[in-house]
mmCIF file of C-alpha atoms in Angstrom:
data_model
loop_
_atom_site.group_PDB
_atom_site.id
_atom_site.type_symbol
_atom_site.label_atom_id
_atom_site.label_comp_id
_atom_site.label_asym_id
_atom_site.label_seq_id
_atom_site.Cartn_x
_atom_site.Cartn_y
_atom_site.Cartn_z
ATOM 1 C CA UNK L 18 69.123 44.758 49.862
ATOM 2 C CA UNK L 19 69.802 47.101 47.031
ATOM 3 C CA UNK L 20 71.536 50.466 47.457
ATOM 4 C CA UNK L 21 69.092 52.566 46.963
ATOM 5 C CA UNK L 22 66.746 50.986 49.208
ATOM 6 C CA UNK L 23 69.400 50.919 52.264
ATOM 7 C CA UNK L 24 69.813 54.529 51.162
ATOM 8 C CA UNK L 25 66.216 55.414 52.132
ATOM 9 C CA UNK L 26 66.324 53.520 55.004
ATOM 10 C CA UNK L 27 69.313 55.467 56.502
ATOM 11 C CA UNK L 28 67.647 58.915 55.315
ATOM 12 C CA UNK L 29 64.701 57.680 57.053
ATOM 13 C CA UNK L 30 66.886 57.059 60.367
ATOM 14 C CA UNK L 31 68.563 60.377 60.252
ATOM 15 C CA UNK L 32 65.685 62.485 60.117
ATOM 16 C CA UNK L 33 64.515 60.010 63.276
ATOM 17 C CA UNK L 34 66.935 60.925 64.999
ATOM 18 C CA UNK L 35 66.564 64.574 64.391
ATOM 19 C CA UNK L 36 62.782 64.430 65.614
ATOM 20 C CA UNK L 37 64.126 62.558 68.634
ATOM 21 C CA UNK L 38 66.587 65.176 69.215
ATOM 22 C CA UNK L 39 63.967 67.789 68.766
ATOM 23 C CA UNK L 40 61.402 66.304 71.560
ATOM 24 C CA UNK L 41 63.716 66.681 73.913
ATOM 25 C CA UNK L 42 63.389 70.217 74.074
ATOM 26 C CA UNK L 43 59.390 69.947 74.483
ATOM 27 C CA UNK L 44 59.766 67.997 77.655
ATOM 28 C CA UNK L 45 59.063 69.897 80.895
ATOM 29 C CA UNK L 46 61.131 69.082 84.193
ATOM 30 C CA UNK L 47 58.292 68.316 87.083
ATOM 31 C CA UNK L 48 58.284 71.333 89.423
ATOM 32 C CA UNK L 49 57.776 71.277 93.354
ATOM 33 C CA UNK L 50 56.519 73.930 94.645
ATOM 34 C CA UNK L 51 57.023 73.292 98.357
ATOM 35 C CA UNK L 52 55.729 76.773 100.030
ATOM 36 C CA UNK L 53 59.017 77.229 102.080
ATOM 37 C CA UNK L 54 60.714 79.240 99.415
ATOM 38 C CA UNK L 55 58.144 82.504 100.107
ATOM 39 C CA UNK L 56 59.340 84.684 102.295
ATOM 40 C CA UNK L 57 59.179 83.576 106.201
ATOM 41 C CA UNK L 58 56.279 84.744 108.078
ATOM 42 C CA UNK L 59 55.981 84.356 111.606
ATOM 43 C CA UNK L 60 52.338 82.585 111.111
ATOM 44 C CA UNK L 61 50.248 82.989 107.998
ATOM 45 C CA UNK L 62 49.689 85.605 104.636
ATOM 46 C CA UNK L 63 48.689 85.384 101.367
ATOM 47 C CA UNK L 64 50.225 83.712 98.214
ATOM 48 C CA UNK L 65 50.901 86.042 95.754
ATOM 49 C CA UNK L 66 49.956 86.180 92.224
ATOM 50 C CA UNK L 67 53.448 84.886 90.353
ATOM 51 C CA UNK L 68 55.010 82.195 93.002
ATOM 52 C CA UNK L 69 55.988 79.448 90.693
ATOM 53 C CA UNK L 70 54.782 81.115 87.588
ATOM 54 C CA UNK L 71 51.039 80.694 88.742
ATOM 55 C CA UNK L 72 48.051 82.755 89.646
ATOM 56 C CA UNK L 73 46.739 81.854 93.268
ATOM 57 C CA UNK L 74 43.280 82.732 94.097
ATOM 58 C CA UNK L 75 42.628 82.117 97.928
ATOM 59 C CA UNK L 76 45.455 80.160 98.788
ATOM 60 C CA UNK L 77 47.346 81.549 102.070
ATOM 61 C CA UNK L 78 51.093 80.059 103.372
ATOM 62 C CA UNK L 79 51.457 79.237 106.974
ATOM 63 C CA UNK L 80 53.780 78.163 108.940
ATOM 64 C CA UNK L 81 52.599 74.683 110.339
ATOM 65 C CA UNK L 82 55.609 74.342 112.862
ATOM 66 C CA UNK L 83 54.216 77.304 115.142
ATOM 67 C CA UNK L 84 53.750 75.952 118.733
ATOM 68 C CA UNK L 85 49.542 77.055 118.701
ATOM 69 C CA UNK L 86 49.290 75.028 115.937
ATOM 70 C CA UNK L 87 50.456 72.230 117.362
ATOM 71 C CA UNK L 88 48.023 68.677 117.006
ATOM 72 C CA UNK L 89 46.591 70.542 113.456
ATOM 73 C CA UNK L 90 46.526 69.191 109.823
ATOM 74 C CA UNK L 91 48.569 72.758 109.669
ATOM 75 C CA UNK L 92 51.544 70.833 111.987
ATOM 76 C CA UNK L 93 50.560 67.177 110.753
ATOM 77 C CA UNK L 94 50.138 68.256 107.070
ATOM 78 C CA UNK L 95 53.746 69.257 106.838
ATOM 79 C CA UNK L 96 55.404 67.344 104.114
ATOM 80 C CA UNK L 97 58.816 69.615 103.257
ATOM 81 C CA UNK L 98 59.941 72.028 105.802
ATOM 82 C CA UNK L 99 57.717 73.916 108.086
ATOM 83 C CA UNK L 100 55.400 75.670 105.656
ATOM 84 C CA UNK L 101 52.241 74.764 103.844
ATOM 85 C CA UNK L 102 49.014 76.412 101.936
ATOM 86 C CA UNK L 103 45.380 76.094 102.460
ATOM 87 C CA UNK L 104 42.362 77.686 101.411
ATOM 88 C CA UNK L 105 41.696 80.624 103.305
ATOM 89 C CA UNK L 106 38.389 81.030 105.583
ATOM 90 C CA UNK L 107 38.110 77.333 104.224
ATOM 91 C CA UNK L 108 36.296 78.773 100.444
ATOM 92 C CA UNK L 109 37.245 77.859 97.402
ATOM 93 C CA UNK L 110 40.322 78.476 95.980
ATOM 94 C CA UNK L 111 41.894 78.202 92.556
ATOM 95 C CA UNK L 112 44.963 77.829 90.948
ATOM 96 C CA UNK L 113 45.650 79.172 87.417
ATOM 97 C CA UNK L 114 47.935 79.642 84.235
ATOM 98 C CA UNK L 115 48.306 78.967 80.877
ATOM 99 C CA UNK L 116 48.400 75.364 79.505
ATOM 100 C CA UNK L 117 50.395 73.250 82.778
ATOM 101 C CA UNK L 118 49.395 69.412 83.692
ATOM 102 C CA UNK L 119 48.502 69.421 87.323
ATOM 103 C CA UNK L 120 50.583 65.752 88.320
ATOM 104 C CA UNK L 121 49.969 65.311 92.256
ATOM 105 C CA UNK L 122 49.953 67.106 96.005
ATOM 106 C CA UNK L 123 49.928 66.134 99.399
ATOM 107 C CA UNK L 124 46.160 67.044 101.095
ATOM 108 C CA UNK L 125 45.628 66.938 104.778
ATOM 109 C CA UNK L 126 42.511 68.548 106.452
ATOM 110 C CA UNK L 127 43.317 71.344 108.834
ATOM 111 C CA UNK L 128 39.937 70.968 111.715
ATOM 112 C CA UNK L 129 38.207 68.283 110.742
ATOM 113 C CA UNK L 130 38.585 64.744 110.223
ATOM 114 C CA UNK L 131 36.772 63.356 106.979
ATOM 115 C CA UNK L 132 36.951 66.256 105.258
ATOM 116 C CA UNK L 133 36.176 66.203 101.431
ATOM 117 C CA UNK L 134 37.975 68.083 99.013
ATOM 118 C CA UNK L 135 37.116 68.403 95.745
ATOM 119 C CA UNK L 136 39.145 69.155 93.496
ATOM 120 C CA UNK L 137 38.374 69.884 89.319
ATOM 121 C CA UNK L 138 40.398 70.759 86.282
ATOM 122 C CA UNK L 139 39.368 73.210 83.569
ATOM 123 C CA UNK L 140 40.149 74.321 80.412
ATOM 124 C CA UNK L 141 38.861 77.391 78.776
ATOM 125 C CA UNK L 142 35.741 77.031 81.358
ATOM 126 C CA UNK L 143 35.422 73.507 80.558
ATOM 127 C CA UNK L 144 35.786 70.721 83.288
ATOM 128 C CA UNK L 145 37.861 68.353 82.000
ATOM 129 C CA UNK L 146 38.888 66.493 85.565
ATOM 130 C CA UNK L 147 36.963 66.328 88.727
ATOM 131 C CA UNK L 148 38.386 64.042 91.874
ATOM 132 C CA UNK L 149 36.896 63.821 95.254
ATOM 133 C CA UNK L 150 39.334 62.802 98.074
ATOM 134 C CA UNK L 151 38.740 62.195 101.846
ATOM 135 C CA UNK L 152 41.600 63.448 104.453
ATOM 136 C CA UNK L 153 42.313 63.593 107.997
ATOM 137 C CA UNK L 154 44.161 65.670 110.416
ATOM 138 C CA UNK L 155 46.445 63.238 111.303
ATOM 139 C CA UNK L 156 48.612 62.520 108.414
ATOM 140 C CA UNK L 157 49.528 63.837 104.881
ATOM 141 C CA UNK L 158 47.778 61.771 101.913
ATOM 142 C CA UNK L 159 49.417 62.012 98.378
ATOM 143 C CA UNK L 160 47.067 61.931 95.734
ATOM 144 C CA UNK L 161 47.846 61.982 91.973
ATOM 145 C CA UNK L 162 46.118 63.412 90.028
ATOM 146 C CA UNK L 163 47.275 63.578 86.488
ATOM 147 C CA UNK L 164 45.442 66.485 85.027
ATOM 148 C CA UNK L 165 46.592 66.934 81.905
ATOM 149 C CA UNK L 166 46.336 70.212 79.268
ATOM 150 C CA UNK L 167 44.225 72.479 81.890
ATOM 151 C CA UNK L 168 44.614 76.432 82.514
ATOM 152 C CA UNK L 169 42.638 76.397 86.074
ATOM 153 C CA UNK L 170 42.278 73.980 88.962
ATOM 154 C CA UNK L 171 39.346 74.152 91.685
ATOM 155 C CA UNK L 172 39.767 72.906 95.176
ATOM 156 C CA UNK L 173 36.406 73.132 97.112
ATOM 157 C CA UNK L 174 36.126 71.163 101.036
ATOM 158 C CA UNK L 175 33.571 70.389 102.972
ATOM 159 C CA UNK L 176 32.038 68.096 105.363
ATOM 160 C CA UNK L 177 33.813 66.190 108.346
ATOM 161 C CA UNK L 178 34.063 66.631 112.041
ATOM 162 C CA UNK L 179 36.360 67.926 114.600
ATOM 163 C CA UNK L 180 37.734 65.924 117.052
ATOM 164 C CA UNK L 181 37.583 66.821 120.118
ATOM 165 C CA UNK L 182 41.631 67.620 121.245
ATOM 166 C CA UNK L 183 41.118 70.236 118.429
ATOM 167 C CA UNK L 184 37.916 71.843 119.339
ATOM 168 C CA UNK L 185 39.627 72.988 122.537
ATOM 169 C CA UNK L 186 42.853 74.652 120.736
ATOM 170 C CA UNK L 187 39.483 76.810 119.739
ATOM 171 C CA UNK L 188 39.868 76.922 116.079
ATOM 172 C CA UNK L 189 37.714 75.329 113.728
ATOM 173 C CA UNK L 190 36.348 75.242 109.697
ATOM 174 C CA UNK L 191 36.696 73.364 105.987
ATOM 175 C CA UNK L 192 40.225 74.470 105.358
ATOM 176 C CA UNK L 193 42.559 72.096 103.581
ATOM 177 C CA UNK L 194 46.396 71.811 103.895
ATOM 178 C CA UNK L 195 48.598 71.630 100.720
ATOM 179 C CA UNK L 196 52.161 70.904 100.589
ATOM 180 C CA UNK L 197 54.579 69.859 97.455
ATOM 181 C CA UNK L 198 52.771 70.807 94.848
ATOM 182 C CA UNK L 199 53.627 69.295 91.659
ATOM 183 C CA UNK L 200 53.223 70.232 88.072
ATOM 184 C CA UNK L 201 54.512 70.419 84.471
ATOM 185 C CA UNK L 202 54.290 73.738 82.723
ATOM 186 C CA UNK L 203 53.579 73.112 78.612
ATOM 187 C CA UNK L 204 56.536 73.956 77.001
ATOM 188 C CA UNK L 205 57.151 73.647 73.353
ATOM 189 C CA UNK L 206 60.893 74.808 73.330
ATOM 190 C CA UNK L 207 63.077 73.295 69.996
ATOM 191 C CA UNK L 208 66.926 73.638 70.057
ATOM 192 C CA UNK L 209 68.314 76.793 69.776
ATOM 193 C CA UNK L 210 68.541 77.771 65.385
ATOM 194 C CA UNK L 211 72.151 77.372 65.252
ATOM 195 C CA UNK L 212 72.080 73.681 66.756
ATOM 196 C CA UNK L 213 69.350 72.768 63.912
ATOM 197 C CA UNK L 214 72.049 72.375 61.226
ATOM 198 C CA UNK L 215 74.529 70.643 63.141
ATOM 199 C CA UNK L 216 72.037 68.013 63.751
ATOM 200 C CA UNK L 217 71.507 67.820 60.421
ATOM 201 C CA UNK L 218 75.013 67.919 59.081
ATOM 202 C CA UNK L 219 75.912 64.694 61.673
ATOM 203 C CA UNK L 220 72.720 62.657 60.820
ATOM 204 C CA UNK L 221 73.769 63.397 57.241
ATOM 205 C CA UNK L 222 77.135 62.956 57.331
ATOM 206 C CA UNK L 223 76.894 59.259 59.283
ATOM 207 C CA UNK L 224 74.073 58.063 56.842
ATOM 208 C CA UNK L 225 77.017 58.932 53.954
ATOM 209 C CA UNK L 226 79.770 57.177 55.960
ATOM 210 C CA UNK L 227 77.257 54.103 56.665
ATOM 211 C CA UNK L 228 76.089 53.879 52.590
ATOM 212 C CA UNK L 229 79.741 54.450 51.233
ATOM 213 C CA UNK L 230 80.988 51.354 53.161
ATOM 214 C CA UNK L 231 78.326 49.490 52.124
ATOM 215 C CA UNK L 232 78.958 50.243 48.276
ATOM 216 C CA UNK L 233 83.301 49.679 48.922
ATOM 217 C CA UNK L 234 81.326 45.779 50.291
ATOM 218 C CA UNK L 235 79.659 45.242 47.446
ATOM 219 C CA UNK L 236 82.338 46.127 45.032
#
């Protein structure tokens, strides 16, 4: 292999390595957003605009461990701690921001067993995502999603029926419980300036060391 061509290859490999480096900073940690971090209510309220750097439209916090909610999806849908969201009055409710990837959340239905909720991702008013899941009262179900490059979600529920042990704690409707929450905001962060040529003095620097023992071989 001639010099110049080894040359090449090691300017090719340093400014690899600096593009490397540089994805790092676009990658977004996962965040879990788990409800028990708002501050403690004795049984519900709503979630306000801002909690985990989203806009919540209908979504209410409760907290599932309260004694008259025992045998409910609010009590059996607990995942993390003792609070959870759902929908209020059972509508629709939506979750919003900029450009975030919507990974996966625990669902559980709060009356009614087979409930459906629906649940759609959109982007500048387009759907880009729908998914339809089925829950019960009884247990949690973790559903990923993997909604990538939206700005809105849609959760809409419906149908199912309430069984009986619940129709007697005399509460009833479509809502749905949510717990752990988890998404990826878009972030397109790059090393801070003054890091940029440091990179590129050391990728420099080791592709000189690398050729000038190669020539002293070859000598």
């Amino acid at each position: 292999m001639s010099i110049s061509t080894f040359a090449k290859k090691l300017s090719t490999a340093a400014i690899a390595v600096t593009v490397i480096v540089l994805g790092i900073g676009a990658v977004a940690q996962a965040t879990v957003l788990t409800f028990d971090d708002i501050a403690p209510i004795p049984v519900n309220d709503r979630i306000s605009n801002g909690y985990g750097g989203l806009n919540w439209d209908n979504f209410d916090y409760i907290n599932g461990s309260n004694t008259a909610l025992s045998l409910t999806g609010y009590d059996n849908g607990r995942v993390s701690g003792d609070y959870v969201a759902f929908n209020g009055f059972g509508d629709t409710a939506l979750v919003s921001d900029g450009i975030f990837n919507f990974n996966s959340a625990y669902l559980t239905a709060a009356w009614n067993n087979g409930l459906s909720v629906t649940v759609e991702g959109f982007k500048s008013g387009a759907t880009l995502y729908s998914k339809t899941v089925v829950v019960d009262t009884t247990q949690p179900t973790l559903v990923n999603f993997d909604y990538l490059g939206i700005d809105e979600l849609r959760f809409t529920s419906f149908g199912g029926v309430e069984p009986d042990y619940l129709i007697e704690t005399g509460g009833s409707g479509t809502q749905f419980v949510l717990d752990n929450f988890t998404f990826n905001e878009k972030v397109t962060s790059v090393p801070e300036p003054t890091l940029l040529p440091a990179i590129l003095s050391i990728a420099t620097v080791s592709a000189g060391s690398v050729l000038r023992r190669k020539q002293l071989k070859q000598s």
